[in-house]
mmCIF file of C-alpha atoms in Angstrom:
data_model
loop_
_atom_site.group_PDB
_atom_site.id
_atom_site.type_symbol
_atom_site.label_atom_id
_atom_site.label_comp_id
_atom_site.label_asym_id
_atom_site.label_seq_id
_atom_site.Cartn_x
_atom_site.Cartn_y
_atom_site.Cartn_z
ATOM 1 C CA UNK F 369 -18.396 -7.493 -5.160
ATOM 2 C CA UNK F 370 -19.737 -4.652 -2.967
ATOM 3 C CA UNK F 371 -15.880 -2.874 -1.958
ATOM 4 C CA UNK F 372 -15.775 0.268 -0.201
ATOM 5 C CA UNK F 373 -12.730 1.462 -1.870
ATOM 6 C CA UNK F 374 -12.480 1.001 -6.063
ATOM 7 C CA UNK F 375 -10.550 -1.902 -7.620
ATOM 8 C CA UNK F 376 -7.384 -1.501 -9.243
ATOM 9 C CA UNK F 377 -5.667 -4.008 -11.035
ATOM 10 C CA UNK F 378 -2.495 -2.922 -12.451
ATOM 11 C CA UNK F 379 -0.329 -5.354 -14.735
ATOM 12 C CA UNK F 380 3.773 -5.014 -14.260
ATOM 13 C CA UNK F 381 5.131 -6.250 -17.338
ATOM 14 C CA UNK F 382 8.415 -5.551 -16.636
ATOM 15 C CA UNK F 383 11.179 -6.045 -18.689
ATOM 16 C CA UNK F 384 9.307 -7.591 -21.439
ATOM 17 C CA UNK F 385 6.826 -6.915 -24.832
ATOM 18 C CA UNK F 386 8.360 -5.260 -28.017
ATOM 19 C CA UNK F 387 6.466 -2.703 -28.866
ATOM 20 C CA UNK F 388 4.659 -4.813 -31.463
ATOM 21 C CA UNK F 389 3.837 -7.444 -29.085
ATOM 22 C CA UNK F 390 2.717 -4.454 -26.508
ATOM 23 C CA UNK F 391 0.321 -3.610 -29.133
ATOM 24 C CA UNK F 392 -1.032 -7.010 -30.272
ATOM 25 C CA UNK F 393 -1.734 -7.638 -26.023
ATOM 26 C CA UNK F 394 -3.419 -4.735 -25.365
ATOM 27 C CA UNK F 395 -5.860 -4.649 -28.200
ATOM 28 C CA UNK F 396 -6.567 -8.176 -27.532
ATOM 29 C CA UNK F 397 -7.088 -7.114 -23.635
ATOM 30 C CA UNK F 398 -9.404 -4.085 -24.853
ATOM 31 C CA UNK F 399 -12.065 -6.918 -26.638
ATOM 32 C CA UNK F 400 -11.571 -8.794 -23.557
ATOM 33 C CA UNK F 401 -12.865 -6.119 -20.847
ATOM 34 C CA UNK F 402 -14.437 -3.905 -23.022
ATOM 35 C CA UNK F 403 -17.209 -2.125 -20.549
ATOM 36 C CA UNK F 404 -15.698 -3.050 -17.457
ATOM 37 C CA UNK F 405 -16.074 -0.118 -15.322
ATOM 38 C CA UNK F 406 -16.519 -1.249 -11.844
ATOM 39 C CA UNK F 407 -12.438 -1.886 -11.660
ATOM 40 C CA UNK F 408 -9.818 0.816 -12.443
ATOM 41 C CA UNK F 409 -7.605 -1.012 -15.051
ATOM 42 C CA UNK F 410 -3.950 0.002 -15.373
ATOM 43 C CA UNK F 411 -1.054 -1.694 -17.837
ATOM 44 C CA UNK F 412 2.219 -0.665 -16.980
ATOM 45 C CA UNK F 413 4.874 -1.599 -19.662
ATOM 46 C CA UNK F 414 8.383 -0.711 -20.932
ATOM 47 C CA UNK F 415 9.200 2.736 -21.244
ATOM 48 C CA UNK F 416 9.660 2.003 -25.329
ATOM 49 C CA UNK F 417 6.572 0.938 -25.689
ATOM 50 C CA UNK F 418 4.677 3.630 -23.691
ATOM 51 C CA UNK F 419 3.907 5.912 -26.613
ATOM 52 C CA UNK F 420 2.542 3.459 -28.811
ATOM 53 C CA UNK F 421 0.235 1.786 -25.997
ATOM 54 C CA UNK F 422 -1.055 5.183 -25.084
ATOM 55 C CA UNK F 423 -2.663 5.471 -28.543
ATOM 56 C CA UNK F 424 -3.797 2.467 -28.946
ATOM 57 C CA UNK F 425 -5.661 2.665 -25.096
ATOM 58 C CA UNK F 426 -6.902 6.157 -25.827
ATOM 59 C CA UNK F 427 -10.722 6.099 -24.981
ATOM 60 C CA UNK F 428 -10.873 3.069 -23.721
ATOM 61 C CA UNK F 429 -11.022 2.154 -20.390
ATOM 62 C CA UNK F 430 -7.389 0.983 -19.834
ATOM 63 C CA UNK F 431 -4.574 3.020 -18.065
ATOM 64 C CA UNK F 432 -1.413 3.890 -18.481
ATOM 65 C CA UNK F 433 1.606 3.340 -15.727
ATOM 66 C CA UNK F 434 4.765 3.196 -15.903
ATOM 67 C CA UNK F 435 7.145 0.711 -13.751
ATOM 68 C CA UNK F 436 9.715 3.007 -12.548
ATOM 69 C CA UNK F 437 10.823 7.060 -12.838
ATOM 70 C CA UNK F 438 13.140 9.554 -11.427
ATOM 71 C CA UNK F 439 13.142 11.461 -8.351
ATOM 72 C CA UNK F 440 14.580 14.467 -10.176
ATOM 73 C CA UNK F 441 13.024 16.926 -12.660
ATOM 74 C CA UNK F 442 14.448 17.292 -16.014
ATOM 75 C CA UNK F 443 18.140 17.529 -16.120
ATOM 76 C CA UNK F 444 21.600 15.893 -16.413
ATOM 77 C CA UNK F 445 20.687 12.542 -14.953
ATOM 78 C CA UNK F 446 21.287 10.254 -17.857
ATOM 79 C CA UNK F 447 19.700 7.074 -18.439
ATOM 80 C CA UNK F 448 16.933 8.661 -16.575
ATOM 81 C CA UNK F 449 12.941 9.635 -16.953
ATOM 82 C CA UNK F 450 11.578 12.088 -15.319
ATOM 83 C CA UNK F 451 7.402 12.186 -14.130
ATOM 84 C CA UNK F 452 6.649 15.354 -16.646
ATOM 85 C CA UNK F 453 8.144 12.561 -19.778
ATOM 86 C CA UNK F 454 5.338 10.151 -18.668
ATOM 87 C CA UNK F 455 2.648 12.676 -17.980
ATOM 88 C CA UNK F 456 3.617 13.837 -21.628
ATOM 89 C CA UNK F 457 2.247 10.199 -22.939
ATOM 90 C CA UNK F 458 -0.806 10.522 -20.658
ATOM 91 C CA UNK F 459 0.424 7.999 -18.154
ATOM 92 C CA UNK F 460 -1.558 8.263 -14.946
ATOM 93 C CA UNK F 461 0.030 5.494 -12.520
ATOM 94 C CA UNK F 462 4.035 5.075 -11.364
ATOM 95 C CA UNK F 463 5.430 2.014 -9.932
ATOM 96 C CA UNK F 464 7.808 2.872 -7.168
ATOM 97 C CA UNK F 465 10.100 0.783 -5.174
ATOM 98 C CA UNK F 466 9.161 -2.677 -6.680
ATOM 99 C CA UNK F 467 11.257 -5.292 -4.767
ATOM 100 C CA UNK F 468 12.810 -5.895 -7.909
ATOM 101 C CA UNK F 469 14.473 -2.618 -7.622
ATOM 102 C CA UNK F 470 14.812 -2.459 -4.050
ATOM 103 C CA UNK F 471 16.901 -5.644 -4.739
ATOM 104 C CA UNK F 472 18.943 -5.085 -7.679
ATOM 105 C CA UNK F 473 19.093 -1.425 -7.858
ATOM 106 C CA UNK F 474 19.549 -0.893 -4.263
ATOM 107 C CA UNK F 475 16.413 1.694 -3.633
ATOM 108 C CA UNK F 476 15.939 2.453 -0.110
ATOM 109 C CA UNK F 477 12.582 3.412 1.560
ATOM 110 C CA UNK F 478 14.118 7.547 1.522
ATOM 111 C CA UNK F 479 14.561 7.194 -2.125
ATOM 112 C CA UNK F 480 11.096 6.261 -2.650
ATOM 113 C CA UNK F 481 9.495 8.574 -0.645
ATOM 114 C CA UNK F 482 11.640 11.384 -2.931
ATOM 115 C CA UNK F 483 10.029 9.433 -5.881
ATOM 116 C CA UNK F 484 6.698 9.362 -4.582
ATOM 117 C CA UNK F 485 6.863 13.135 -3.727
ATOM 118 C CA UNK F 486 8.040 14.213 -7.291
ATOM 119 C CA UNK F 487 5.164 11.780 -8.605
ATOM 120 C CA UNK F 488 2.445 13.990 -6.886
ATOM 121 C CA UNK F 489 4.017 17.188 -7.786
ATOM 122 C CA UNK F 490 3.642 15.889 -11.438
ATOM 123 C CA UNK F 491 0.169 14.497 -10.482
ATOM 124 C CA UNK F 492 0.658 11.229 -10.846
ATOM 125 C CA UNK F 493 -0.643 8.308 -8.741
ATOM 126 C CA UNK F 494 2.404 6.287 -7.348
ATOM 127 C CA UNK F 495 2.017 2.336 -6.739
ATOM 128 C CA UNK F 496 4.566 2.032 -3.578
ATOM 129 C CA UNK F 497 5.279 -1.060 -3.489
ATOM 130 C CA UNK F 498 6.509 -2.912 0.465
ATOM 131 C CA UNK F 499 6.813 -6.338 1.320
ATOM 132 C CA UNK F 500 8.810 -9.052 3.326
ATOM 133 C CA UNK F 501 11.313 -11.624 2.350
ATOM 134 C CA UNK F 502 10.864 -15.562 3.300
ATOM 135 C CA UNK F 503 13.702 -15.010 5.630
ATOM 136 C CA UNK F 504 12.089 -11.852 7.334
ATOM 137 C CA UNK F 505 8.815 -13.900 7.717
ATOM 138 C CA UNK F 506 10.467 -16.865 8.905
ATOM 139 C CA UNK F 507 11.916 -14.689 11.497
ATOM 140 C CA UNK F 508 8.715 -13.786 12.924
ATOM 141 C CA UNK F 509 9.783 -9.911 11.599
ATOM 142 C CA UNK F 510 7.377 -8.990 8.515
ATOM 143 C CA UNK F 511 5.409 -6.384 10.497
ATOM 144 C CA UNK F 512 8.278 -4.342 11.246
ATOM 145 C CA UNK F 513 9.500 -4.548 8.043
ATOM 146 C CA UNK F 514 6.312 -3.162 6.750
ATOM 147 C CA UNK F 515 6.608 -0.948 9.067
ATOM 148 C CA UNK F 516 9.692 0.342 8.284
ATOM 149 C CA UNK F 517 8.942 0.496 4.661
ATOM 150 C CA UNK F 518 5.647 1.906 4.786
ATOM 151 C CA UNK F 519 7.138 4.787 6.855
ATOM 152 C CA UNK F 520 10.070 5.115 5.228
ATOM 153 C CA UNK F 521 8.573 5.191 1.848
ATOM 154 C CA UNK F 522 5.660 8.015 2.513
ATOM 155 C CA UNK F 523 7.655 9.957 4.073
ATOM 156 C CA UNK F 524 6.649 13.811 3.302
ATOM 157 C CA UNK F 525 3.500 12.695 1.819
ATOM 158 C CA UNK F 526 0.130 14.855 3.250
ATOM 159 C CA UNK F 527 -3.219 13.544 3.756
ATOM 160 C CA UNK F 528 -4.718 14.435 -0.451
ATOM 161 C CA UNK F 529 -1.403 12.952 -1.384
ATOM 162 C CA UNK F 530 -1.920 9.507 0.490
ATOM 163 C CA UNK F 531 -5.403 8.962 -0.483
ATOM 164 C CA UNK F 532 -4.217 9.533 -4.011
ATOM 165 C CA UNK F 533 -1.353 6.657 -3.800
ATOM 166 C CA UNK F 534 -1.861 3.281 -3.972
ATOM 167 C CA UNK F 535 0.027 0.856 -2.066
ATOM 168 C CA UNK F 536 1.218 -2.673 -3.262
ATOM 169 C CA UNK F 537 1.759 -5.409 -0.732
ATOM 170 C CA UNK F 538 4.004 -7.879 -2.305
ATOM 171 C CA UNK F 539 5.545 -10.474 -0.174
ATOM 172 C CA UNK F 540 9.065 -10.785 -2.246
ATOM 173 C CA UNK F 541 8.516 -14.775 -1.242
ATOM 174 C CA UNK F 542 5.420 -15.007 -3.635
ATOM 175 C CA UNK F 543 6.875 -12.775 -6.419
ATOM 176 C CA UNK F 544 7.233 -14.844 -9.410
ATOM 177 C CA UNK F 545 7.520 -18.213 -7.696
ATOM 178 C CA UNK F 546 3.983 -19.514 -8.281
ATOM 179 C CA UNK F 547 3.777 -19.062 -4.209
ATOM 180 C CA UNK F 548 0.448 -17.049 -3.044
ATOM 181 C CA UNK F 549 0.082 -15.674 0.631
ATOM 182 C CA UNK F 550 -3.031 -17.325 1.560
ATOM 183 C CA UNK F 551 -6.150 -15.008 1.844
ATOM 184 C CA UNK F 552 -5.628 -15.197 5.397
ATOM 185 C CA UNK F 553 -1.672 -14.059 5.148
ATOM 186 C CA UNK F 554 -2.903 -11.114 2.371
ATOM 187 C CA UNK F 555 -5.851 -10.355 4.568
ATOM 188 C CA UNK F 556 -3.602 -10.162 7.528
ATOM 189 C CA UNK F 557 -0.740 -8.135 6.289
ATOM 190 C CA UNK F 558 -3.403 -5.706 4.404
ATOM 191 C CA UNK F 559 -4.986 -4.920 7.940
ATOM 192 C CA UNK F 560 -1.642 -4.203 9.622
ATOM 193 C CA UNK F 561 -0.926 -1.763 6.734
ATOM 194 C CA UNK F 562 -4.249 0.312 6.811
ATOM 195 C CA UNK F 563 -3.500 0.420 10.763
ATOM 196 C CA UNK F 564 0.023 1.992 10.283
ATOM 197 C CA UNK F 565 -1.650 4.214 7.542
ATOM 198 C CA UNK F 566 -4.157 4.888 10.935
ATOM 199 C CA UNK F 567 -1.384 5.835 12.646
ATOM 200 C CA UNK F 568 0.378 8.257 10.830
ATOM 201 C CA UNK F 569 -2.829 9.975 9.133
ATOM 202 C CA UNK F 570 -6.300 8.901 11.398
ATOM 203 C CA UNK F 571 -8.823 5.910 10.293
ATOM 204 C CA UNK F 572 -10.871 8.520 7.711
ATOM 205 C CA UNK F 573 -7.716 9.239 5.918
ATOM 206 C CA UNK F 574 -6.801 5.135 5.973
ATOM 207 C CA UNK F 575 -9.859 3.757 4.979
ATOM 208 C CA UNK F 576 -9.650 5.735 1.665
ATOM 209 C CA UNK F 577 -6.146 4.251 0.785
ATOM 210 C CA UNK F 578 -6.146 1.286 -2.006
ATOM 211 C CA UNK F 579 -3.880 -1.647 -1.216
ATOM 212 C CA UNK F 580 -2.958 -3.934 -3.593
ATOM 213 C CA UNK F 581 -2.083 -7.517 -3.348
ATOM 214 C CA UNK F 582 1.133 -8.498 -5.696
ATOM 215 C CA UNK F 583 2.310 -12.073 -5.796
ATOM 216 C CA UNK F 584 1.834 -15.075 -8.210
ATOM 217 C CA UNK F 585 -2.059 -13.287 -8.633
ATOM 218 C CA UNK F 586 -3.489 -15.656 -11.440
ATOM 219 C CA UNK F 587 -7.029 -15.981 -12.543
ATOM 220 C CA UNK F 588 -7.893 -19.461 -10.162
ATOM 221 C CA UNK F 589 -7.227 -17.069 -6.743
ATOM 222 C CA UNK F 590 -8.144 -13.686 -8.081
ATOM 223 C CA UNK F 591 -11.613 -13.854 -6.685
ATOM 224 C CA UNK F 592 -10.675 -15.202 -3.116
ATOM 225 C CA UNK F 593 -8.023 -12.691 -2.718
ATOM 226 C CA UNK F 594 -9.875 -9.625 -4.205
ATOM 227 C CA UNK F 595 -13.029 -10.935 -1.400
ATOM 228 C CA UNK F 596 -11.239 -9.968 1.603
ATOM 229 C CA UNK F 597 -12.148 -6.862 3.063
ATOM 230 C CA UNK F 598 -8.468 -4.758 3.224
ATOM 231 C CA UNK F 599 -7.367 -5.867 -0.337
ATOM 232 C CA UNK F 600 -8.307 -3.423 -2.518
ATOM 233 C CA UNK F 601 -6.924 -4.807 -6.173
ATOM 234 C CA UNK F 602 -3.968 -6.647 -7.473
ATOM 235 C CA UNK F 603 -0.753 -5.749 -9.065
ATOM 236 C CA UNK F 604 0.219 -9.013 -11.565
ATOM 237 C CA UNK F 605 3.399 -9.950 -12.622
ATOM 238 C CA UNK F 606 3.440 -12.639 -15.095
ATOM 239 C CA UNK F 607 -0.211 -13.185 -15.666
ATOM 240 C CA UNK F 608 -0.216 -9.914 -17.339
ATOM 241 C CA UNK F 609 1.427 -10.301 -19.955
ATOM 242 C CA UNK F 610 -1.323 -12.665 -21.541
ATOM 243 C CA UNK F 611 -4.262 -10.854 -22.629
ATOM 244 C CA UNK F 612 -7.232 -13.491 -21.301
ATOM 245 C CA UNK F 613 -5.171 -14.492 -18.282
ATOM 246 C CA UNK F 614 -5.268 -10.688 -17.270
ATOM 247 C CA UNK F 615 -8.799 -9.997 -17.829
ATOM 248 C CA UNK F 616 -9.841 -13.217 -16.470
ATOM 249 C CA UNK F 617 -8.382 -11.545 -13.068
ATOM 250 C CA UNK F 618 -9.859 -8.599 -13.727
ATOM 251 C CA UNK F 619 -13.153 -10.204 -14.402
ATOM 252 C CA UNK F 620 -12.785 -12.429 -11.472
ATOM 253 C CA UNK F 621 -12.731 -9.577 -9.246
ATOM 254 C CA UNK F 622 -15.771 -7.756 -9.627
#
């Protein structure tokens, strides 16, 4: 698949994998893409098992992210983790403002941007994650919800720092549910993105941006997704936490 912009696939595993079932997956993923180069690969699990998967990814071509981290620098902010702690096990990647968290947790678009700004200064690549509820889209409002997130969330962030972030478009309505936005939807909402990314940088500066698609992404729609021409990659929930489910998307997308 000729793309003007690299592939990433990232895999959220969330809150899941001991670190002895981290290790088993991603050794069985590393037989399973071994010499796939044309996609940037990224696995993104629990902070306990970070250290461990770093080893055991070493050299390959598999990267390390991380699913959430602080906004602050080292310091008195316990039960927290600060970018320089994941640089330290050679992570490269961030998730930031899943829906998850911007649900449960409460993040708001300013706290994000804060996040994405300390990521940078620890040069690492944020995935900033935006997307609409059922409701919203029912409502005939998910473009100025993206909207509000998208410039909410980059807030502070220069032109080198956007083209160095990734950006996750995950409907909240598809996230887990077995519901996928139809290439169309993904297509549509992708475009609308890179045009607000237009707007607050120029066209040069969006076209260089990676946008991810996140939502119920499973092997049997990888390929149509991946084929439209504003979705740069996936972020996968669930079907990453299977070794041949994950590189079946990953192979499905070249």
């Amino acid at each position: 698949m000729n793309k003007e912009r690299k592939l990433i696939i990232a895999g959220n595993w969330k809150m899941n994998k001991t670190v002895a079932e981290a290790l088993t997956l991603v050794q069985d993923l590393k037989i399973e893409i071994a010499n796939i180069m044309a996609v940037d690969i990224v696995v993104c699990p629990p902070f306990t098992a970070l250290s461990e998967v770093a080893k055991a990814v070493r050299g390959s071509n598999i990267r390390l992210g991380a699913q959430n981290m602080s906004e602050h620098g080292p310091g008195a902010y316990t039960g927290e983790i600060a970018a320089v702690m994941l640089k330290e096990f050679g992570a490269r990647y961030v998730i930031l403002g899943h829906s998850e968290r911007r649900q449960y947790q409460k993040e708001s678009d300013e706290l994000i941007s804060k996040k994405a700004r300390a990521a940078h200064a620890a040069s690492l690549q944020p995935i900033v994650c935006v997307g609409e509820t059922l409701a919203e889209r029912e409502a005939g409002q998910m473009e100025k919800v993206l909207e509000t997130q998208v410039r909410g969330s980059l807030t502070g962030l220069g032109r080198d720092q956007i083209v160095e972030t990734i950006i996750a478009y995950e409907p909240v309505w598809a996230i887990g549910t077995g519901k996928t936005a139809t290439t169309d939807q993904a297509q549509a909402a992708h475009a609308f993105i890179r045009g607000l990314l237009t707007k607050l940088y120029d066209e040069t500066t969006a076209r260089r941006v990676r946008i991810q698609y996140g939502g119920s992404v499973k092997p049997s729609n990888a390929r149509e997704l991946m084929s439209q021409p504003d979705v740069d990659g996936a972020l996968v929930g669930g079907a990453s936490l299977e070794a041949q489910s994950f590189a079946e998307i990953v192979k499905h997308s070249i």
